[in-house]
PDB file of C-alpha atoms and ligand atoms in Angstrom:
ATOM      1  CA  UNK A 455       0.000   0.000   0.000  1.00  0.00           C
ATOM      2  CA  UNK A 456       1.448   3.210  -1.234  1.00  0.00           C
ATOM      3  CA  UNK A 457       0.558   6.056   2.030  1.00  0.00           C
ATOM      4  CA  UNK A 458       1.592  10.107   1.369  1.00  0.00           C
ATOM      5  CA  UNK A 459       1.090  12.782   3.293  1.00  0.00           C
ATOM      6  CA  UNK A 460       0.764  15.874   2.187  1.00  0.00           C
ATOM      7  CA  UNK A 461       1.420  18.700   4.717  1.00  0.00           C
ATOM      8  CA  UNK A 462       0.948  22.261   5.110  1.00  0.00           C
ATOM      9  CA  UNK A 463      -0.451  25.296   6.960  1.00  0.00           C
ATOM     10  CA  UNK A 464      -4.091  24.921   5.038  1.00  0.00           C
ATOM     11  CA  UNK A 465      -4.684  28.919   6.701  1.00  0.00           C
ATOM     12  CA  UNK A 466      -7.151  28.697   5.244  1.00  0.00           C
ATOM     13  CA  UNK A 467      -7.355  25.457   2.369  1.00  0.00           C
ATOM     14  CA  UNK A 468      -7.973  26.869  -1.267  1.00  0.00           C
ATOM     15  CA  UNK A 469      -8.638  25.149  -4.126  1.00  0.00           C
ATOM     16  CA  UNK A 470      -5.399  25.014  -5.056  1.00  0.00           C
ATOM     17  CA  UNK A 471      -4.542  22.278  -2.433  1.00  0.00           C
ATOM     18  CA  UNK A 472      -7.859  20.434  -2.646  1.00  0.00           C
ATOM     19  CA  UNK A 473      -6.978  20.317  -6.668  1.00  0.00           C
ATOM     20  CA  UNK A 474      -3.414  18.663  -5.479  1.00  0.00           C
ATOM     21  CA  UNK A 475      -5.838  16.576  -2.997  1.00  0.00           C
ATOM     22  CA  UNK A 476      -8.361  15.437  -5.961  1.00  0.00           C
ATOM     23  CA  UNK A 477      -5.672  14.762  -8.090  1.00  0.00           C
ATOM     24  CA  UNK A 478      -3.315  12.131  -5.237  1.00  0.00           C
ATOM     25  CA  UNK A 479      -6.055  10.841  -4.536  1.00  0.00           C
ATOM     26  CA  UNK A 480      -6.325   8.440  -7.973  1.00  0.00           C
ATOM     27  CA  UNK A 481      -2.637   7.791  -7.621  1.00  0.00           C
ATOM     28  CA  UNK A 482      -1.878   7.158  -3.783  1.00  0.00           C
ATOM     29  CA  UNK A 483      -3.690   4.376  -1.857  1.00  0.00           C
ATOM     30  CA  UNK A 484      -4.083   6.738   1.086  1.00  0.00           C
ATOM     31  CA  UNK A 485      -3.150  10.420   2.017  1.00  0.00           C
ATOM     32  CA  UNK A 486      -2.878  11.788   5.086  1.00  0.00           C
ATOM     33  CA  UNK A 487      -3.221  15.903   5.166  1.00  0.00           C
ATOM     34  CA  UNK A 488      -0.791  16.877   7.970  1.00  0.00           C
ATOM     35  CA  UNK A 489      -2.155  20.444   9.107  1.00  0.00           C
ATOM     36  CA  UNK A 490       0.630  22.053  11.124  1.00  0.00           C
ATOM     37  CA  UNK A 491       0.319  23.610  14.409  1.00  0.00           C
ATOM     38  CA  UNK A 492       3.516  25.514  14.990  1.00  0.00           C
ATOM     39  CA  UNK A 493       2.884  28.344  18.270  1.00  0.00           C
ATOM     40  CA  UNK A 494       5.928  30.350  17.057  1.00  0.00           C
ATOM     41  CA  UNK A 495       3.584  31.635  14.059  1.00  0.00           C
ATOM     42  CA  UNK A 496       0.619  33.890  13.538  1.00  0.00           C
ATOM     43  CA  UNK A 497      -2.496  31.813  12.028  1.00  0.00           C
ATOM     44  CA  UNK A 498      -5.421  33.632  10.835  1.00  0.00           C
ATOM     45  CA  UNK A 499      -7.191  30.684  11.728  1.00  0.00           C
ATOM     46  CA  UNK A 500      -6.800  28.150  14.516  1.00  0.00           C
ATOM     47  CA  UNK A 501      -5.827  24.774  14.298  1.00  0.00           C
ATOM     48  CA  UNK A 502      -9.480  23.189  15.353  1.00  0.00           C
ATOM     49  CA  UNK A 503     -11.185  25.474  12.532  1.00  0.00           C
ATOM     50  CA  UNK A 504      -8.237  24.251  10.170  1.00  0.00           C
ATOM     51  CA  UNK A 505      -8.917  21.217  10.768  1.00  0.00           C
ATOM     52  CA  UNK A 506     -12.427  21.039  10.944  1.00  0.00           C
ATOM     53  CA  UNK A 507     -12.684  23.285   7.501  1.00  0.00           C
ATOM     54  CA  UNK A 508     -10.416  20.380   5.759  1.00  0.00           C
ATOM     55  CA  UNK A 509     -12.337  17.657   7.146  1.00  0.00           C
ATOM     56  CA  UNK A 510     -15.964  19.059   6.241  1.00  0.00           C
ATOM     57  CA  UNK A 511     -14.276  19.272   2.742  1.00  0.00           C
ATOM     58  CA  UNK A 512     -12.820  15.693   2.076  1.00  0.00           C
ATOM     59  CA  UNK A 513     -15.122  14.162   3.378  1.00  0.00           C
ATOM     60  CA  UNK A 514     -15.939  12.734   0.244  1.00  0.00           C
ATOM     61  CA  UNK A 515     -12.942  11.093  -0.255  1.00  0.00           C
ATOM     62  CA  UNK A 516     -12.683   7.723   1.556  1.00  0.00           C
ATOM     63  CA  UNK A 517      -8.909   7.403   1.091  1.00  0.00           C
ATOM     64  CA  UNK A 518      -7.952  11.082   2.579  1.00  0.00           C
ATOM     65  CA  UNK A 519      -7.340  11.906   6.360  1.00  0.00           C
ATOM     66  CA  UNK A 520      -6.593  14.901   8.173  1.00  0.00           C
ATOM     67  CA  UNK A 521      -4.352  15.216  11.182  1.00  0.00           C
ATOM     68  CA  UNK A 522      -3.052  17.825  13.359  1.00  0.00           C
ATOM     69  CA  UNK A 523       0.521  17.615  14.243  1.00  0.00           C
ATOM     70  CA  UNK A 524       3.004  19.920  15.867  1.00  0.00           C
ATOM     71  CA  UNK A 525       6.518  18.177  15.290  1.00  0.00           C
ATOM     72  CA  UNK A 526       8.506  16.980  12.496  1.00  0.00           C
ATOM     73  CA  UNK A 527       5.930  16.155   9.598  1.00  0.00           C
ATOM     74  CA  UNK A 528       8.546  12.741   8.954  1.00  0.00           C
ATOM     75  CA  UNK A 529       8.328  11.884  12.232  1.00  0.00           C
ATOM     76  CA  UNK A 530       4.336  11.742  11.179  1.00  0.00           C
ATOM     77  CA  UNK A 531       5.639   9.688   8.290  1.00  0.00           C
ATOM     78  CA  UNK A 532       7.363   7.150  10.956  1.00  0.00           C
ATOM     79  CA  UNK A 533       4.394   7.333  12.986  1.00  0.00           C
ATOM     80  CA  UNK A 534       2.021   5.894   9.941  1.00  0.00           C
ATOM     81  CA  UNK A 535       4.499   4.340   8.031  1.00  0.00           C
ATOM     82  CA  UNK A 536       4.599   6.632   4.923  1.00  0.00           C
ATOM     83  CA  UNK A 537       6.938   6.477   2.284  1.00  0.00           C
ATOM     84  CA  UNK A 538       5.782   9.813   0.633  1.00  0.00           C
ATOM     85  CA  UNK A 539       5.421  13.690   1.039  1.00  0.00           C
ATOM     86  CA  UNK A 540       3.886  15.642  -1.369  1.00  0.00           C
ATOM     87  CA  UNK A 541       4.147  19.123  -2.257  1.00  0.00           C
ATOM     88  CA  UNK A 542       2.798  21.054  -4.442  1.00  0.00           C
ATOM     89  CA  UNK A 543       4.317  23.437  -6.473  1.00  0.00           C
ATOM     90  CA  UNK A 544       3.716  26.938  -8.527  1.00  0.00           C
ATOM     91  CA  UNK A 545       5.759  28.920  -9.979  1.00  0.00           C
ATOM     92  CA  UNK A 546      10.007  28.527  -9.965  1.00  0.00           C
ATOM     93  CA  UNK A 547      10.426  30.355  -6.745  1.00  0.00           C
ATOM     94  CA  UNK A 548       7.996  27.800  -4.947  1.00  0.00           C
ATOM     95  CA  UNK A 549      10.431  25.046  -6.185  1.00  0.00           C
ATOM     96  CA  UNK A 550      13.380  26.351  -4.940  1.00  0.00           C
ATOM     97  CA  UNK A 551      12.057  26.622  -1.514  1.00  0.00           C
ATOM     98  CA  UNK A 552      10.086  22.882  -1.960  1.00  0.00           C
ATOM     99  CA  UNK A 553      13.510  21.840  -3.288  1.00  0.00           C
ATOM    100  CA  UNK A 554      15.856  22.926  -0.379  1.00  0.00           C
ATOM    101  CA  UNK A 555      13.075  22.080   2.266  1.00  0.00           C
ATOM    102  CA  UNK A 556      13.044  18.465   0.618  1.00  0.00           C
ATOM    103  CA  UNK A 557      16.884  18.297   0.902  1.00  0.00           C
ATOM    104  CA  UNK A 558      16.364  18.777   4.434  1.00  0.00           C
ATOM    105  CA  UNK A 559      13.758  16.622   5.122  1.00  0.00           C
ATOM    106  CA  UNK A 560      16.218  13.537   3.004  1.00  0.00           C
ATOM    107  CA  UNK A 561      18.579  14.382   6.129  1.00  0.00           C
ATOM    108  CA  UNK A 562      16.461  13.604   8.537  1.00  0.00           C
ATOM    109  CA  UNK A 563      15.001  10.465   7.023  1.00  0.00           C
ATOM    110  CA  UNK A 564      15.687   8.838   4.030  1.00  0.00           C
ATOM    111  CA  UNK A 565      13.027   6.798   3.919  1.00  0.00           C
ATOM    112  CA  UNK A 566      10.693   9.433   2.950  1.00  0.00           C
ATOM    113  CA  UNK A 567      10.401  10.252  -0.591  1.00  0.00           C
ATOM    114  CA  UNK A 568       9.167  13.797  -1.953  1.00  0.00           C
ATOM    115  CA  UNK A 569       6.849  13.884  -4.512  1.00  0.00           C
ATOM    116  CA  UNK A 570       6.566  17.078  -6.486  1.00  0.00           C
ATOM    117  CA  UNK A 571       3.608  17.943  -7.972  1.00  0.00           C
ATOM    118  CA  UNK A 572       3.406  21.161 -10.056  1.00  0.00           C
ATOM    119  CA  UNK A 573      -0.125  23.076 -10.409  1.00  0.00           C
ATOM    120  CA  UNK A 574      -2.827  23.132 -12.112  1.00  0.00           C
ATOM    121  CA  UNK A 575      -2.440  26.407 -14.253  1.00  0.00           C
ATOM    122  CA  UNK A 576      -6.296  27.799 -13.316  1.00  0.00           C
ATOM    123  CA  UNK A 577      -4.780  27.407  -9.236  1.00  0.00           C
ATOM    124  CA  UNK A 578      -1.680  28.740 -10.738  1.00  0.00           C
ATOM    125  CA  UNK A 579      -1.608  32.337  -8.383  1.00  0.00           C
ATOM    126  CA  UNK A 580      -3.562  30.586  -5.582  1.00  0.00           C
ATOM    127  CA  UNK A 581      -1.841  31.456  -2.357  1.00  0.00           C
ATOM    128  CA  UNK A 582      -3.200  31.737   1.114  1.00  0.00           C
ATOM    129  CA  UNK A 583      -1.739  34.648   2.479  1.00  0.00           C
ATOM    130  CA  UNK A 584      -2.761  36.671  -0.577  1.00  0.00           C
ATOM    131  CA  UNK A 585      -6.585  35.331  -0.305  1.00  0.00           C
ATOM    132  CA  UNK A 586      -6.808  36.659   3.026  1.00  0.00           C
ATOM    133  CA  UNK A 587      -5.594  39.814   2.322  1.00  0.00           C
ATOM    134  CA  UNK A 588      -8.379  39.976  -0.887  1.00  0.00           C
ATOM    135  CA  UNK A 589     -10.905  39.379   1.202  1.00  0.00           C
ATOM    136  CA  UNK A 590     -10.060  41.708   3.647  1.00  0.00           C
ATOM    137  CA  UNK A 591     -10.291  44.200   0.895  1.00  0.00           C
ATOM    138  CA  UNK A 592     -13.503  43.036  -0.137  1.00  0.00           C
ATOM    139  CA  UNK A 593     -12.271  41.648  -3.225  1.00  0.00           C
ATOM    140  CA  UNK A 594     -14.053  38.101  -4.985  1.00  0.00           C
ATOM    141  CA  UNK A 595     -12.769  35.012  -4.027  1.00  0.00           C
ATOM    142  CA  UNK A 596     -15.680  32.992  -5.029  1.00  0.00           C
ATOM    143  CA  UNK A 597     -13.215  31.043  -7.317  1.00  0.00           C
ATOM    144  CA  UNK A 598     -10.441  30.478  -5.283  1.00  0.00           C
ATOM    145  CA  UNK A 599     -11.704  29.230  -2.194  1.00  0.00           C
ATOM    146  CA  UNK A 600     -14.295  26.765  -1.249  1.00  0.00           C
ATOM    147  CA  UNK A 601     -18.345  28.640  -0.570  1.00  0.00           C
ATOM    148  CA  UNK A 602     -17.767  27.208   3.350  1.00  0.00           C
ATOM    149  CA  UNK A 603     -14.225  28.387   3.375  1.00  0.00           C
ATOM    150  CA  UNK A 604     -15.120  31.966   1.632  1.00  0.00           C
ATOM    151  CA  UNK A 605     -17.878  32.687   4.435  1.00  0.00           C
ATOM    152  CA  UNK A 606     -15.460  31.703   7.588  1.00  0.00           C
ATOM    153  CA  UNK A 607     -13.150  34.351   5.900  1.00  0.00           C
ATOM    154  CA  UNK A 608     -15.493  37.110   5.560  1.00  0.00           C
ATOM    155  CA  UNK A 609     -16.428  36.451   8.653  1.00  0.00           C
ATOM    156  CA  UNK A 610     -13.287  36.380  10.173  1.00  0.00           C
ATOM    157  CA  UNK A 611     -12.260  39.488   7.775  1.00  0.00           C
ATOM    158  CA  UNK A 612     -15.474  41.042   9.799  1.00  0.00           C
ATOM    159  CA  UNK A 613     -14.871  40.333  13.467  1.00  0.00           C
ATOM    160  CA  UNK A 614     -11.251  41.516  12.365  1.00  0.00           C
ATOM    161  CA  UNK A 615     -12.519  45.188  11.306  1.00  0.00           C
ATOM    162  CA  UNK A 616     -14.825  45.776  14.080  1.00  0.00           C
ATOM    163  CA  UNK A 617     -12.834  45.381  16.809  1.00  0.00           C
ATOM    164  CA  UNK A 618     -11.215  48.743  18.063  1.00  0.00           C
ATOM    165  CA  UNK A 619      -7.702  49.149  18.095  1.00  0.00           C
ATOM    166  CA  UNK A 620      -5.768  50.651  20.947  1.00  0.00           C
ATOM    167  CA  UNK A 621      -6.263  54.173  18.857  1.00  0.00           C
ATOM    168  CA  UNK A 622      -9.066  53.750  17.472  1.00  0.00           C
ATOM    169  CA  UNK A 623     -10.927  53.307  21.121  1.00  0.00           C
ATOM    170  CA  UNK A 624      -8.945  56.689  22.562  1.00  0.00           C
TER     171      UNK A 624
HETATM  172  P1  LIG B1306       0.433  28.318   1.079  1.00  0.00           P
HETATM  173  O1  LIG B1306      -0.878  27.892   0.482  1.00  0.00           O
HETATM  174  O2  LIG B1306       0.297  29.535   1.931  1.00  0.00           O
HETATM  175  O3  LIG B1306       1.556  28.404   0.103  1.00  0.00           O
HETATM  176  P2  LIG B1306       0.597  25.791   2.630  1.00  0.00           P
HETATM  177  O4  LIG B1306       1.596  25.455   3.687  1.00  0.00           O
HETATM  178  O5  LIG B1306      -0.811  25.765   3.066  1.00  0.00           O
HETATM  179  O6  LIG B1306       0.993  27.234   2.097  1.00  0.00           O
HETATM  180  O7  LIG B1306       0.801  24.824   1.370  1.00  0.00           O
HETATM  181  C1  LIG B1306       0.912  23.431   1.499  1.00  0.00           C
HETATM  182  C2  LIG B1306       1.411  22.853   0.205  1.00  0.00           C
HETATM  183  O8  LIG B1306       0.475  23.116  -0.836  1.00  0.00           O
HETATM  184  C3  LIG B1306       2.736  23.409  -0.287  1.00  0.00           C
HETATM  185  O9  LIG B1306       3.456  22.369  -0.932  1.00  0.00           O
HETATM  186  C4  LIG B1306       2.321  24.456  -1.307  1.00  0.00           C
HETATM  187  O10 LIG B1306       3.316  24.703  -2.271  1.00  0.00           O
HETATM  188  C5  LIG B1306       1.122  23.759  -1.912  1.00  0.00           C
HETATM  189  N1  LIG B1306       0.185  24.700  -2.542  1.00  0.00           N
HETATM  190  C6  LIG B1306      -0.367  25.790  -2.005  1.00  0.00           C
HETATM  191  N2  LIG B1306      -1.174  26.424  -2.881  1.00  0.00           N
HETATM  192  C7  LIG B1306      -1.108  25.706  -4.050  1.00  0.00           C
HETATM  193  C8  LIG B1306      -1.685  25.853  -5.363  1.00  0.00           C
HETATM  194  N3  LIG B1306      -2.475  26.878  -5.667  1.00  0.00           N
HETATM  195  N4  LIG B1306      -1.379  24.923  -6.290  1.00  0.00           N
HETATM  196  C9  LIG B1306      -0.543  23.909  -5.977  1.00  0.00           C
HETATM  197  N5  LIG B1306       0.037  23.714  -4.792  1.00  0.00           N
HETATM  198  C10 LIG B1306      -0.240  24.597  -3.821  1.00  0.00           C
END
């Protein structure tokens, strides 16, 4: 049985990663989505809505399950026995980063393959950080994201707006 996982921050998941999700799906016998819990950075979401935002959306999908972990993602791999990580990957600069991190990753265990998987070109500028900040603008991101995924944003873009900073209260 071939087992990936395919790990990531998911703040929040776009349909860029549920595309790379769709498409390991037909090749891997199972996939594990790692969602990473790391305290020493800023999520706009927490780990339990992460988490519960990917599961609601593979549900579908009898061979994918989600998991939060908060240490080495190949010590996850040891932990279930996977032989594979995959990443997805954009444009060049993405695969310079995926490339050194995967480099790393081979020192710590080389029993974990990386699997390199490049977009599809319609998820091609799909990035989470830039989402966010689009829908704190107001902007559309009715194609990028999920209906479910696009509310919680707005939401969260909301709650975000309305409450008072420091100078705005004085
Ligand atoms: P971000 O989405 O902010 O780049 P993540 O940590 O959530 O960061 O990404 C997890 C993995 O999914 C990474 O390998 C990343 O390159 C990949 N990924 C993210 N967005 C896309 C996309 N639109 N198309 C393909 N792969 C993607």
């Amino acid at each position: 049985m071939l087992r990936a996982l395919y790990p990531g921050s998911f703040d929040p998941p776009t349909n860029g990663h549920l595309n790379i999700i769709q498409r390991c799906s037909q090749i891997f016998d199972a996939i594990d989505v790692v969602i990473a819990m790391n305290p020493h950075k800023n999520y706009t979401f927490s780990a339990e809505e992460r988490y519960e935002m990917m599961q609601e959306l593979l549900s579908e999908y009898a061979n994918v399950s989600v998991h939060l972990w908060d240490r080495l993602v190949v010590d996850f791999a040891d932990k279930v026995s996977a032989r594979v990580m995959i990443r997805g990957v954009r444009a060049l600069g993405d695969f310079e980063y995926e490339f050194e991190l995967s480099m790393l990753n081979r020192g710590l265990n080389t029993k974990v393959e990386t699997f390199f998987i490049p977009t599809d070109p319609q998820y091609f500028v799909l990035r989470s950080t830039a989402i966010k900040e689009l829908a704190r603008l107001g902007g559309d991101i009715s194609t990028m994201v999920p209906p479910s995924v696009a509310d919680r944003l707005r939401n969260t873009m909301r709650t975000a707006k309305d409450t008072p900073t420091p100078a705005s209260k004085a």
